[in-house]
């Protein structure tokens, strides 16, 4: 740290950074941030998508840092401010969740480290079964080793195994026998028995106890880590709302000046808005929202005009025109225009907050088969306790000196480690493997359901197609027009945010913009501007044709308007007072990877169908190209719902792939719902899987991985049962020694985890003959598509 | 073998010391981000990270 700055207070701040994909991204941002003056420390947490910065406010500002990150191409949002300096201030920046995971890791370490030490100390006793008679292990050394083991086991019992005792206590208070009760009983009893044996003679089981605790903690920690990873991508959504908002102070008359939003620099009479935290906002507040920021509340526009990005709700990046009286939603983006809005819903009552709540609840839902395993584990452990007690009683009649040891060895050898580790190990591997292929598993239970799917239903727009318009046909009246007017056209197209204009712009080579005069846009029709005295228009054919005074269809002999529309193309014209100079045909791009996925699904024997709200002939043409027999167009959301319901009632297990919020009810109904990564976050939150990569071919892996996971879990549970069937009789007959018990426990757990790791070798589905054919085929062209509504 | 009476208690003291070191590392965020640190070796900065810059006059390539 610089000596000259020691007198200045450093401030700690956190920024949420969106768009980081790998270590290269985070290192670049870290490097560039550190180049700013006054940055004392900067750490980027890739997993948490956060930057923690310590800086001198007199040399640099949060605004500069946000701009710097923005200039690199990432999104940055300031999160929290706090006075720095004291070492303890770092802890306050950590959430409770981070603290909890730290404690869990600490417990795991204590248990693991103690386990290694205690096993080392127990080893001589393994090799010298009867210390009084054989070898070098004299009784006093033996006692020393036992005492040392005791000392090292105490922290494990008092601290590391805390969750089990606490959980058992909670269970008993609720009069419910959960997983924790037998575990707590087992380790408690074994420990007490071992302490007694330390002073009264006999075998001790410290090593098994500590190993038991370590393995169970390990299983839990693994589960927690997997859960955290799966949630991280969704957590970025919660950083969308700004922590501060600009609020106008109400003047004595009750309302700020009407033109305040249109001309913010002149708010001399009405007060300049002040920055207030979101938590202080109330219904009825008037807020200013600048372009490029997100709306902080649900509200209605009082002044201003422009466009908002409501992809959050609708999944479409089509900008929504907002004017006085329009509704705006918290979390959506302000694309252009300075708005003054009146708040109608604030804080937790906004639609956005409800969305987050939904996501939080979805994430806590435990997978079905984990619940199943837990229930069975409880029965099983109850049985074990009975057997242990029974065995001890029986031996009490035969040979009382061994009764105690037998009872303990039964309990030790039948540790539920294998059961506990059977599912989390596989889940962890499966989720990781899915993520590697761009599929995010949100609901764990979907992994099981995915293995049994018989029908796959696709939405069309945004799912099978990219939802983005593309110019596929371009026709100029005369070739010379193309050259001389390209610049005008490009400037005109650039001026509008409408997706059609953007598509036309993309189709043109880059041009320097011209200073057009009199630019105006007529919503739904087109844009108009003048250049060197001539008026040009870009937009609907009628709108453009009106410039030259001709209204009607056949303006230009080669304009196959009716034909193109029948083929599903959208038409856009560009012209001036002399008539139409050019027309463009646009279509919605089909995703190139559809064909691969559909072919594979059909090869696996699944039924594939398309349910769409788009025009029937468009849907039929797409289905024909992909080889799908069942395709229905012009369906309302209710009709889609009924269709899937009918399939399910016929015994089918249906997976639905969609992207928009209007697919919400159908997605919830389906056995497995898959949302596209570029679709509406609301749809993603309600789905079981999110296709982050937007590459449909990755879904092939998802089906394969789920089948394998299902298989592995059954294998693991089967092994756990088999192992116990062997081990319990061995322990009951007194044949089992402590070291064998410990060995059995560790080996069976290792086997279960190792089996789960087999999932990681499943890297690619079997290649199909059609894969190479699809790669050689040209990209789909002239496909009908592209009505704006799906 | 009497030396064990010294060594084993000594090892317990050592265990406690190592435990304390891990606890320190945990509290000081050493375990927060395990993936990124491994990639740090690929950075081509010559100077350590904690020198405050006075205005971007570094000679490092872009």
PDB file of N, CA, C and O in Angstrom, chain A residues 408-431:
ATOM      1  N   UNK A 408     -21.284 -52.191  19.365  1.00  0.00           N
ATOM      2  CA  UNK A 408     -20.662 -51.021  18.747  1.00  0.00           C
ATOM      3  C   UNK A 408     -20.228 -51.331  17.326  1.00  0.00           C
ATOM      4  O   UNK A 408     -20.396 -50.523  16.414  1.00  0.00           O
ATOM      5  N   UNK A 409     -19.663 -52.501  17.118  1.00  0.00           N
ATOM      6  CA  UNK A 409     -19.157 -52.802  15.779  1.00  0.00           C
ATOM      7  C   UNK A 409     -20.283 -52.909  14.777  1.00  0.00           C
ATOM      8  O   UNK A 409     -20.120 -52.570  13.609  1.00  0.00           O
ATOM      9  N   UNK A 410     -21.457 -53.377  15.211  1.00  0.00           N
ATOM     10  CA  UNK A 410     -22.595 -53.412  14.279  1.00  0.00           C
ATOM     11  C   UNK A 410     -22.948 -52.000  13.838  1.00  0.00           C
ATOM     12  O   UNK A 410     -23.125 -51.717  12.653  1.00  0.00           O
ATOM     13  N   UNK A 411     -23.006 -51.105  14.782  1.00  0.00           N
ATOM     14  CA  UNK A 411     -23.386 -49.741  14.432  1.00  0.00           C
ATOM     15  C   UNK A 411     -22.348 -49.067  13.568  1.00  0.00           C
ATOM     16  O   UNK A 411     -22.674 -48.297  12.664  1.00  0.00           O
ATOM     17  N   UNK A 412     -21.093 -49.369  13.847  1.00  0.00           N
ATOM     18  CA  UNK A 412     -20.042 -48.709  13.090  1.00  0.00           C
ATOM     19  C   UNK A 412     -20.027 -49.192  11.644  1.00  0.00           C
ATOM     20  O   UNK A 412     -19.915 -48.405  10.720  1.00  0.00           O
ATOM     21  N   UNK A 413     -20.150 -50.484  11.467  1.00  0.00           N
ATOM     22  CA  UNK A 413     -19.955 -51.024  10.121  1.00  0.00           C
ATOM     23  C   UNK A 413     -21.106 -50.667   9.194  1.00  0.00           C
ATOM     24  O   UNK A 413     -20.945 -50.589   7.988  1.00  0.00           O
ATOM     25  N   UNK A 414     -22.278 -50.432   9.769  1.00  0.00           N
ATOM     26  CA  UNK A 414     -23.414 -50.128   8.914  1.00  0.00           C
ATOM     27  C   UNK A 414     -23.606 -48.625   8.764  1.00  0.00           C
ATOM     28  O   UNK A 414     -24.712 -48.145   8.664  1.00  0.00           O
ATOM     29  N   UNK A 415     -22.536 -47.883   8.701  1.00  0.00           N
ATOM     30  CA  UNK A 415     -22.668 -46.429   8.607  1.00  0.00           C
ATOM     31  C   UNK A 415     -23.466 -46.067   7.373  1.00  0.00           C
ATOM     32  O   UNK A 415     -23.341 -46.699   6.335  1.00  0.00           O
ATOM     33  N   UNK A 416     -24.279 -45.070   7.454  1.00  0.00           N
ATOM     34  CA  UNK A 416     -25.059 -44.667   6.286  1.00  0.00           C
ATOM     35  C   UNK A 416     -24.260 -43.830   5.300  1.00  0.00           C
ATOM     36  O   UNK A 416     -24.824 -43.089   4.515  1.00  0.00           O
ATOM     37  N   UNK A 417     -22.949 -43.963   5.366  1.00  0.00           N
ATOM     38  CA  UNK A 417     -22.134 -43.133   4.477  1.00  0.00           C
ATOM     39  C   UNK A 417     -22.442 -43.422   3.025  1.00  0.00           C
ATOM     40  O   UNK A 417     -22.615 -42.516   2.219  1.00  0.00           O
ATOM     41  N   UNK A 418     -22.483 -44.712   2.728  1.00  0.00           N
ATOM     42  CA  UNK A 418     -22.734 -45.054   1.332  1.00  0.00           C
ATOM     43  C   UNK A 418     -24.088 -44.504   0.897  1.00  0.00           C
ATOM     44  O   UNK A 418     -24.238 -43.959  -0.187  1.00  0.00           O
ATOM     45  N   UNK A 419     -25.084 -44.640   1.744  1.00  0.00           N
ATOM     46  CA  UNK A 419     -26.403 -44.112   1.422  1.00  0.00           C
ATOM     47  C   UNK A 419     -26.360 -42.599   1.259  1.00  0.00           C
ATOM     48  O   UNK A 419     -26.929 -42.037   0.333  1.00  0.00           O
ATOM     49  N   UNK A 420     -25.678 -41.947   2.181  1.00  0.00           N
ATOM     50  CA  UNK A 420     -25.625 -40.483   2.116  1.00  0.00           C
ATOM     51  C   UNK A 420     -24.888 -40.013   0.887  1.00  0.00           C
ATOM     52  O   UNK A 420     -25.213 -38.991   0.313  1.00  0.00           O
ATOM     53  N   UNK A 421     -23.861 -40.746   0.518  1.00  0.00           N
ATOM     54  CA  UNK A 421     -23.050 -40.297  -0.603  1.00  0.00           C
ATOM     55  C   UNK A 421     -23.577 -40.785  -1.946  1.00  0.00           C
ATOM     56  O   UNK A 421     -23.151 -40.290  -2.979  1.00  0.00           O
ATOM     57  N   UNK A 422     -24.495 -41.736  -1.910  1.00  0.00           N
ATOM     58  CA  UNK A 422     -24.964 -42.325  -3.164  1.00  0.00           C
ATOM     59  C   UNK A 422     -25.550 -41.289  -4.101  1.00  0.00           C
ATOM     60  O   UNK A 422     -25.210 -41.242  -5.275  1.00  0.00           O
ATOM     61  N   UNK A 423     -26.449 -40.467  -3.591  1.00  0.00           N
ATOM     62  CA  UNK A 423     -27.085 -39.496  -4.479  1.00  0.00           C
ATOM     63  C   UNK A 423     -26.297 -38.199  -4.655  1.00  0.00           C
ATOM     64  O   UNK A 423     -26.162 -37.752  -5.790  1.00  0.00           O
ATOM     65  N   UNK A 424     -25.762 -37.572  -3.617  1.00  0.00           N
ATOM     66  CA  UNK A 424     -25.078 -36.305  -3.873  1.00  0.00           C
ATOM     67  C   UNK A 424     -23.908 -36.444  -4.832  1.00  0.00           C
ATOM     68  O   UNK A 424     -23.664 -35.556  -5.654  1.00  0.00           O
ATOM     69  N   UNK A 425     -23.189 -37.541  -4.724  1.00  0.00           N
ATOM     70  CA  UNK A 425     -22.064 -37.729  -5.623  1.00  0.00           C
ATOM     71  C   UNK A 425     -22.508 -37.715  -7.078  1.00  0.00           C
ATOM     72  O   UNK A 425     -21.940 -37.015  -7.925  1.00  0.00           O
ATOM     73  N   UNK A 426     -23.549 -38.466  -7.365  1.00  0.00           N
ATOM     74  CA  UNK A 426     -24.037 -38.542  -8.744  1.00  0.00           C
ATOM     75  C   UNK A 426     -24.628 -37.203  -9.181  1.00  0.00           C
ATOM     76  O   UNK A 426     -24.401 -36.742 -10.300  1.00  0.00           O
ATOM     77  N   UNK A 427     -25.392 -36.574  -8.290  1.00  0.00           N
ATOM     78  CA  UNK A 427     -25.978 -35.271  -8.622  1.00  0.00           C
ATOM     79  C   UNK A 427     -24.897 -34.257  -8.945  1.00  0.00           C
ATOM     80  O   UNK A 427     -24.997 -33.514  -9.909  1.00  0.00           O
ATOM     81  N   UNK A 428     -23.869 -34.245  -8.106  1.00  0.00           N
ATOM     82  CA  UNK A 428     -22.792 -33.283  -8.326  1.00  0.00           C
ATOM     83  C   UNK A 428     -22.144 -33.524  -9.677  1.00  0.00           C
ATOM     84  O   UNK A 428     -21.923 -32.598 -10.456  1.00  0.00           O
ATOM     85  N   UNK A 429     -21.853 -34.776  -9.970  1.00  0.00           N
ATOM     86  CA  UNK A 429     -21.214 -35.075 -11.250  1.00  0.00           C
ATOM     87  C   UNK A 429     -22.144 -34.729 -12.411  1.00  0.00           C
ATOM     88  O   UNK A 429     -21.714 -34.169 -13.422  1.00  0.00           O
ATOM     89  N   UNK A 430     -23.425 -35.059 -12.252  1.00  0.00           N
ATOM     90  CA  UNK A 430     -24.369 -34.805 -13.344  1.00  0.00           C
ATOM     91  C   UNK A 430     -24.522 -33.317 -13.609  1.00  0.00           C
ATOM     92  O   UNK A 430     -24.496 -32.865 -14.756  1.00  0.00           O
ATOM     93  N   UNK A 431     -24.688 -32.547 -12.545  1.00  0.00           N
ATOM     94  CA  UNK A 431     -24.867 -31.110 -12.723  1.00  0.00           C
ATOM     95  C   UNK A 431     -23.631 -30.482 -13.342  1.00  0.00           C
ATOM     96  O   UNK A 431     -23.721 -29.628 -14.228  1.00  0.00           O
TER      97      UNK A 431
END
